[in-house]
Amino acid sequence: MSTAVSLQNVHKVYSNVPVVNDLSLTIQPGEIFGLLGPNGAGKSTTIRMLTTLTQATQGDIVVAGYDVNRQQLQVRRQIGVVLQQISVDGDLSVWENMEFHGRMHHIPNPQRQHEIGRWLEFVELADRRNDKVKTLSGGMKRRLQIARALLHNPKILFLDEPTVGLDPQTRRRLWEIIRGLNQQQGMTMLLTTHYMEEAEYLCDRIGVMDRGRLIEMGTLIELRRKHGEGIVMKKKGDRWDYTFFSTLKEANDYLDQQSDKTGMMTRSSNLEDIFVELTGRNLD
Ligand code: ADP
């Protein structure tokens, strides 16, 4: 597998409205790629196209070496998908959910039982295997979704807002699981998120989408270098104005030169600053 994921000039149009507009990007094997963007930017639609859930209107998509339109079945064998909606059945037990999914993927026994045990251990749910899913916390349900997505040993995992709505401790635990999968199993991942610190912590590269277009892409280091590593913040009434500087030293030098420094401070820039700079007008 030379490239894990490749999109070339991909468009998706719903009712004459371009929702994904000329999107091209590639993800290398073993990479964690983060897709950011305001609501409605086209992130979920992109994941749906990559995971064969909807077809692109135009353009080429190759996942794990297979064309998503012409080789859907082969693509599905190579990918695991964790979507936003909790899609596990609450009336079934943890084990039954896994068993059902394993049968859907035609994983034969005893391998199926072995894999169910292995992945429930991995996400630390082995001791809850006989509990009904509706008795689990939100974080446990999300871990079950991940275990289920991994059951058929996919090469690439797609995660649409994997930690949305979870408390900070649970979120961090999921980060460790996601990172562990990447580091121990070499798994390639594409995730969407609204949490900037999540993208900073997990992602090797970040793409920012806005109104269907990819408007920025790079590593955090590259993005900070491009937009500025230092920030001067100035309080204006009840809000802050931000000005980027190439380096923190330049930001500090600028502040030093000001005769009136009231309400001003400097700091290093972060992904959130860059995101707001790029997409701020769209925040809701
Ligand atoms: P994001 O995940 O970045 O929030 P989405 O991909 O969910 O964005 O949505 C992008 C745009 O496409 C939105 O304006 C949304 O209303 C529209 N959209 C998504 N799915 C459909 C659909 N099945 N039919 C019509 N419009 C859709």
Short mmCIF file of C-alpha atoms and ligand atoms in Angstrom, two decimals:
data_model
loop_
_atom_site.label_atom_id
_atom_site.label_comp_id
_atom_site.label_asym_id
_atom_site.label_seq_id
_atom_site.Cartn_x
_atom_site.Cartn_y
_atom_site.Cartn_z
CA MET A 1 0.00 0.00 0.00
CA SER A 2 1.92 3.06 -1.22
CA THR A 3 -0.71 5.61 -0.27
CA ALA A 4 -3.36 4.85 2.34
CA VAL A 5 -5.93 7.39 1.18
CA SER A 6 -6.01 9.47 -1.95
CA LEU A 7 -8.60 12.00 -3.08
CA GLN A 8 -8.09 13.70 -6.44
CA ASN A 9 -10.28 16.66 -7.40
CA VAL A 10 -13.26 15.29 -5.50
CA HIS A 11 -16.60 17.08 -5.66
CA LYS A 12 -19.87 16.30 -3.92
CA VAL A 13 -22.97 18.22 -4.88
CA TYR A 14 -26.31 18.06 -3.04
CA SER A 15 -29.23 19.80 -4.79
CA ASN A 16 -26.88 21.88 -6.94
CA VAL A 17 -24.92 23.03 -3.88
CA PRO A 18 -21.25 22.01 -3.79
CA VAL A 19 -20.67 20.51 -0.34
CA VAL A 20 -17.18 19.22 -1.11
CA ASN A 21 -15.43 21.32 -3.71
CA ASP A 22 -12.34 20.10 -5.60
CA LEU A 23 -10.77 18.30 -2.66
CA SER A 24 -7.37 16.68 -3.22
CA LEU A 25 -5.25 15.14 -0.49
CA THR A 26 -3.25 12.03 0.26
CA ILE A 27 -2.62 10.26 3.55
CA GLN A 28 0.41 8.02 4.00
CA PRO A 29 0.33 4.62 5.73
CA GLY A 30 0.81 5.03 9.48
CA GLU A 31 -0.22 8.67 9.48
CA ILE A 32 -2.88 10.25 11.71
CA PHE A 33 -4.56 12.94 9.65
CA GLY A 34 -6.95 15.41 11.26
CA LEU A 35 -9.70 17.17 9.33
CA LEU A 36 -10.88 20.40 10.97
CA GLY A 37 -13.50 22.88 9.92
CA PRO A 38 -16.59 24.74 11.09
CA ASN A 39 -19.95 22.97 11.03
CA GLY A 40 -21.09 22.37 7.47
CA ALA A 41 -17.54 22.51 6.05
CA GLY A 42 -17.92 19.07 4.44
CA LYS A 43 -15.90 16.89 6.83
CA SER A 44 -18.54 14.22 7.44
CA THR A 45 -19.43 14.11 3.77
CA THR A 46 -15.75 13.51 3.01
CA ILE A 47 -15.63 10.64 5.51
CA ARG A 48 -18.85 9.23 4.04
CA MET A 49 -17.35 9.25 0.56
CA LEU A 50 -14.11 7.63 1.78
CA THR A 51 -16.00 4.88 3.57
CA THR A 52 -18.30 4.04 0.61
CA LEU A 53 -21.42 5.40 2.34
CA THR A 54 -22.01 7.97 -0.39
CA GLN A 55 -20.58 8.45 -3.88
CA ALA A 56 -18.60 11.45 -5.03
CA THR A 57 -20.26 13.48 -7.79
CA GLN A 58 -16.88 13.79 -9.49
CA GLY A 59 -13.24 12.87 -8.84
CA ASP A 60 -11.18 9.84 -7.85
CA ILE A 61 -10.97 8.27 -4.41
CA VAL A 62 -8.63 5.39 -3.62
CA VAL A 63 -8.56 3.81 -0.15
CA ALA A 64 -6.04 1.11 0.78
CA GLY A 65 -5.26 0.71 -2.91
CA TYR A 66 -8.90 0.19 -3.99
CA ASP A 67 -11.24 2.48 -5.90
CA VAL A 68 -14.18 3.36 -3.61
CA ASN A 69 -16.72 3.22 -6.45
CA ARG A 70 -15.60 0.15 -8.32
CA GLN A 71 -14.17 -1.92 -5.43
CA GLN A 72 -16.48 -1.12 -2.52
CA LEU A 73 -16.25 -4.54 -0.91
CA GLN A 74 -12.47 -4.58 -0.92
CA VAL A 75 -12.43 -1.06 0.57
CA ARG A 76 -14.86 -2.09 3.32
CA ARG A 77 -12.65 -5.03 4.30
CA GLN A 78 -9.70 -2.70 4.80
CA ILE A 79 -11.39 0.02 6.85
CA GLY A 80 -12.94 0.53 10.25
CA VAL A 81 -15.47 3.31 10.76
CA VAL A 82 -16.50 5.12 13.93
CA LEU A 83 -19.25 7.62 13.14
CA GLN A 84 -20.65 10.39 15.30
CA GLN A 85 -23.95 8.79 16.11
CA ILE A 86 -23.58 6.06 18.71
CA SER A 87 -24.46 3.12 16.50
CA VAL A 88 -24.26 0.29 18.98
CA ASP A 89 -27.43 -1.57 19.97
CA GLY A 90 -28.34 -0.71 23.57
CA ASP A 91 -30.44 -3.82 24.22
CA LEU A 92 -27.64 -6.17 23.29
CA SER A 93 -24.73 -6.95 25.58
CA VAL A 94 -21.22 -5.73 24.82
CA TRP A 95 -20.23 -9.20 23.66
CA GLU A 96 -23.39 -9.62 21.53
CA ASN A 97 -22.65 -6.36 19.75
CA MET A 98 -19.17 -7.58 18.93
CA GLU A 99 -20.44 -11.02 17.95
CA PHE A 100 -23.03 -9.52 15.59
CA HIS A 101 -20.45 -7.36 13.89
CA GLY A 102 -17.98 -10.25 13.66
CA ARG A 103 -20.59 -12.40 11.94
CA MET A 104 -21.44 -9.58 9.53
CA HIS A 105 -17.80 -9.59 8.53
CA HIS A 106 -17.82 -13.40 8.24
CA ILE A 107 -15.00 -13.84 10.74
CA PRO A 108 -15.01 -17.57 11.51
CA ASN A 109 -14.82 -19.06 15.01
CA PRO A 110 -12.62 -19.56 17.00
CA GLN A 111 -10.83 -16.55 15.46
CA ARG A 112 -13.93 -14.42 16.05
CA GLN A 113 -13.95 -15.13 19.80
CA HIS A 114 -10.22 -14.51 19.96
CA GLU A 115 -10.55 -11.13 18.21
CA ILE A 116 -13.55 -10.10 20.34
CA GLY A 117 -11.58 -10.86 23.50
CA ARG A 118 -8.47 -9.14 22.21
CA TRP A 119 -10.18 -5.88 21.26
CA LEU A 120 -12.39 -5.72 24.35
CA GLU A 121 -9.17 -6.04 26.39
CA PHE A 122 -7.56 -3.33 24.30
CA VAL A 123 -10.33 -0.81 25.01
CA GLU A 124 -10.62 -2.03 28.63
CA LEU A 125 -14.17 -3.36 28.36
CA ALA A 126 -13.48 -7.06 28.89
CA ASP A 127 -15.02 -6.99 32.37
CA ARG A 128 -18.24 -5.46 30.95
CA ARG A 129 -18.70 -8.05 28.22
CA ASN A 130 -22.00 -9.35 29.58
CA ASP A 131 -23.51 -5.95 30.42
CA LYS A 132 -26.19 -4.42 28.25
CA VAL A 133 -24.80 -1.56 26.20
CA LYS A 134 -27.47 0.84 27.47
CA THR A 135 -25.94 0.55 30.96
CA LEU A 136 -22.55 1.84 29.74
CA SER A 137 -21.32 5.44 30.01
CA GLY A 138 -20.85 7.55 26.88
CA GLY A 139 -17.11 6.96 26.94
CA MET A 140 -17.54 3.19 27.27
CA LYS A 141 -19.98 3.15 24.35
CA ARG A 142 -17.46 5.03 22.25
CA ARG A 143 -14.75 2.53 23.24
CA LEU A 144 -17.08 -0.29 22.23
CA GLN A 145 -17.63 1.37 18.87
CA ILE A 146 -13.87 1.52 18.39
CA ALA A 147 -13.40 -2.13 19.43
CA ARG A 148 -16.13 -3.12 17.01
CA ALA A 149 -14.60 -1.13 14.17
CA LEU A 150 -11.30 -2.98 14.76
CA LEU A 151 -12.70 -6.49 14.86
CA HIS A 152 -11.93 -7.39 11.25
CA ASN A 153 -8.38 -5.97 11.56
CA PRO A 154 -8.74 -2.98 9.26
CA LYS A 155 -5.69 -1.13 7.97
CA ILE A 156 -7.28 2.30 8.10
CA LEU A 157 -9.59 3.71 10.77
CA PHE A 158 -11.98 6.62 10.12
CA LEU A 159 -13.22 8.48 13.18
CA ASP A 160 -15.85 11.22 12.88
CA GLU A 161 -15.61 13.39 16.01
CA PRO A 162 -14.56 10.46 18.22
CA THR A 163 -14.64 12.37 21.50
CA VAL A 164 -17.55 14.75 21.00
CA GLY A 165 -19.59 15.23 24.17
CA LEU A 166 -17.19 13.32 26.43
CA ASP A 167 -15.69 14.70 29.64
CA PRO A 168 -11.98 15.63 29.58
CA GLN A 169 -10.77 12.52 31.44
CA THR A 170 -12.68 10.19 29.12
CA ARG A 171 -11.44 12.14 26.14
CA ARG A 172 -7.83 11.69 27.25
CA ARG A 173 -8.35 7.97 27.72
CA LEU A 174 -9.66 7.72 24.16
CA TRP A 175 -6.66 9.70 22.93
CA GLU A 176 -4.38 7.09 24.50
CA ILE A 177 -6.34 4.32 22.77
CA ILE A 178 -6.14 6.10 19.42
CA ARG A 179 -2.45 6.81 19.85
CA GLY A 180 -1.77 3.25 20.99
CA LEU A 181 -3.43 1.87 17.87
CA ASN A 182 -1.28 4.09 15.72
CA GLN A 183 1.98 3.40 17.52
CA GLN A 184 1.57 -0.30 18.33
CA GLN A 185 -0.34 -1.44 15.25
CA GLY A 186 0.85 1.21 12.78
CA MET A 187 -2.76 1.98 11.98
CA THR A 188 -3.50 4.81 9.57
CA MET A 189 -6.25 7.14 10.77
CA LEU A 190 -8.34 9.98 9.53
CA LEU A 191 -10.30 11.81 12.19
CA THR A 192 -12.47 14.88 12.30
CA THR A 193 -12.66 16.99 15.40
CA HIS A 194 -13.77 20.35 16.77
CA TYR A 195 -11.26 20.10 19.61
CA MET A 196 -8.05 21.84 18.69
CA GLU A 197 -6.03 20.27 21.48
CA GLU A 198 -7.15 16.87 20.21
CA ALA A 199 -5.77 17.62 16.75
CA GLU A 200 -2.57 19.04 18.27
CA TYR A 201 -2.09 15.98 20.46
CA LEU A 202 -2.97 13.26 17.97
CA CYS A 203 -2.48 14.37 14.40
CA ASP A 204 0.69 14.19 12.33
CA ARG A 205 -0.90 16.49 9.77
CA ILE A 206 -3.94 18.70 9.82
CA GLY A 207 -6.23 19.82 7.02
CA VAL A 208 -8.66 22.71 7.47
CA MET A 209 -11.85 22.67 5.42
CA ASP A 210 -14.22 25.58 4.98
CA ARG A 211 -17.32 25.61 2.75
CA GLY A 212 -16.28 22.41 1.03
CA ARG A 213 -12.74 23.50 0.24
CA LEU A 214 -9.45 22.50 1.78
CA ILE A 215 -8.05 25.89 2.73
CA GLU A 216 -4.96 24.82 4.71
CA MET A 217 -2.89 21.70 5.29
CA GLY A 218 0.32 20.83 7.08
CA THR A 219 1.95 19.75 10.32
CA LEU A 220 1.38 21.93 13.37
CA ILE A 221 4.99 23.12 13.08
CA GLU A 222 4.46 24.07 9.43
CA LEU A 223 1.19 25.87 10.16
CA ARG A 224 2.68 27.83 13.05
CA ARG A 225 5.70 28.76 10.96
CA LYS A 226 3.47 29.95 8.15
CA HIS A 227 0.94 31.94 10.19
CA GLY A 228 3.28 33.07 12.97
CA GLU A 229 4.67 31.48 16.12
CA GLY A 230 4.02 34.51 18.34
CA ILE A 231 0.85 36.42 19.17
CA VAL A 232 0.14 39.81 20.66
CA MET A 233 -3.26 39.92 22.33
CA LYS A 234 -4.93 43.23 23.03
CA LYS A 235 -8.09 43.62 25.05
CA LYS A 236 -10.68 45.74 23.29
CA GLY A 237 -13.77 46.10 25.48
CA ASP A 238 -14.97 42.58 26.20
CA ARG A 239 -13.06 40.92 23.37
CA TRP A 240 -9.46 40.33 22.34
CA ASP A 241 -7.67 41.36 19.17
CA TYR A 242 -4.95 39.00 17.99
CA THR A 243 -1.94 39.88 15.85
CA PHE A 244 0.44 37.21 14.60
CA PHE A 245 4.22 37.67 14.58
CA SER A 246 6.81 35.37 12.98
CA THR A 247 8.32 34.51 16.35
CA LEU A 248 7.43 34.98 20.00
CA LYS A 249 10.51 37.21 20.29
CA GLU A 250 9.13 39.54 17.63
CA ALA A 251 5.82 39.65 19.47
CA ASN A 252 7.66 40.49 22.71
CA ASP A 253 9.77 43.15 20.97
CA TYR A 254 6.61 44.74 19.58
CA LEU A 255 5.03 44.81 23.03
CA ASP A 256 8.19 46.31 24.55
CA GLN A 257 7.99 49.19 22.08
CA GLN A 258 4.46 50.16 23.12
CA SER A 259 4.23 53.13 25.45
CA ASP A 260 0.86 51.98 26.78
CA LYS A 261 0.82 48.22 27.37
CA THR A 262 -2.52 48.17 29.19
CA GLY A 263 -4.58 45.12 28.28
CA MET A 264 -1.82 43.65 26.12
CA MET A 265 0.02 40.34 26.40
CA THR A 266 2.08 37.99 24.26
CA ARG A 267 2.16 34.23 23.98
CA SER A 268 3.04 31.40 21.58
CA SER A 269 0.44 30.72 18.89
CA ASN A 270 -1.54 27.50 18.85
CA LEU A 271 -3.76 25.64 16.42
CA GLU A 272 -6.89 27.34 17.71
CA ASP A 273 -5.46 30.78 16.86
CA ILE A 274 -4.69 29.62 13.34
CA PHE A 275 -8.08 27.95 12.96
CA VAL A 276 -9.95 31.08 14.06
CA GLU A 277 -7.77 33.22 11.81
CA LEU A 278 -8.67 30.99 8.85
CA THR A 279 -12.35 30.35 9.53
CA GLY A 280 -13.38 32.79 12.26
CA ARG A 281 -16.26 34.41 10.43
CA ASN A 282 -17.97 31.04 10.24
CA LEU A 283 -17.95 30.15 13.90
CA ASP A 284 -21.39 29.51 15.32
P1 ADP B 1 -19.37 18.91 8.58
O1 ADP B 1 -19.17 17.47 8.89
O2 ADP B 1 -18.10 19.63 8.25
O3 ADP B 1 -20.14 19.64 9.66
P2 ADP B 1 -21.16 17.96 6.54
O4 ADP B 1 -20.34 17.17 5.59
O5 ADP B 1 -21.99 17.22 7.53
O6 ADP B 1 -20.24 19.04 7.25
O7 ADP B 1 -22.15 18.88 5.74
C1 ADP B 1 -21.72 19.76 4.71
C2 ADP B 1 -22.93 20.40 4.04
O8 ADP B 1 -23.62 19.40 3.30
C3 ADP B 1 -23.93 20.97 5.02
O9 ADP B 1 -24.40 22.19 4.50
C4 ADP B 1 -25.03 19.95 5.05
O10 ADP B 1 -26.26 20.55 5.30
C5 ADP B 1 -24.97 19.36 3.64
N1 ADP B 1 -25.42 17.95 3.59
C6 ADP B 1 -24.84 16.91 4.22
N2 ADP B 1 -25.47 15.76 3.92
C7 ADP B 1 -26.49 16.09 3.09
C8 ADP B 1 -27.53 15.34 2.43
N3 ADP B 1 -27.63 14.00 2.58
N4 ADP B 1 -28.39 16.01 1.64
C9 ADP B 1 -28.28 17.35 1.47
N5 ADP B 1 -27.34 18.11 2.06
C10 ADP B 1 -26.45 17.49 2.85
#
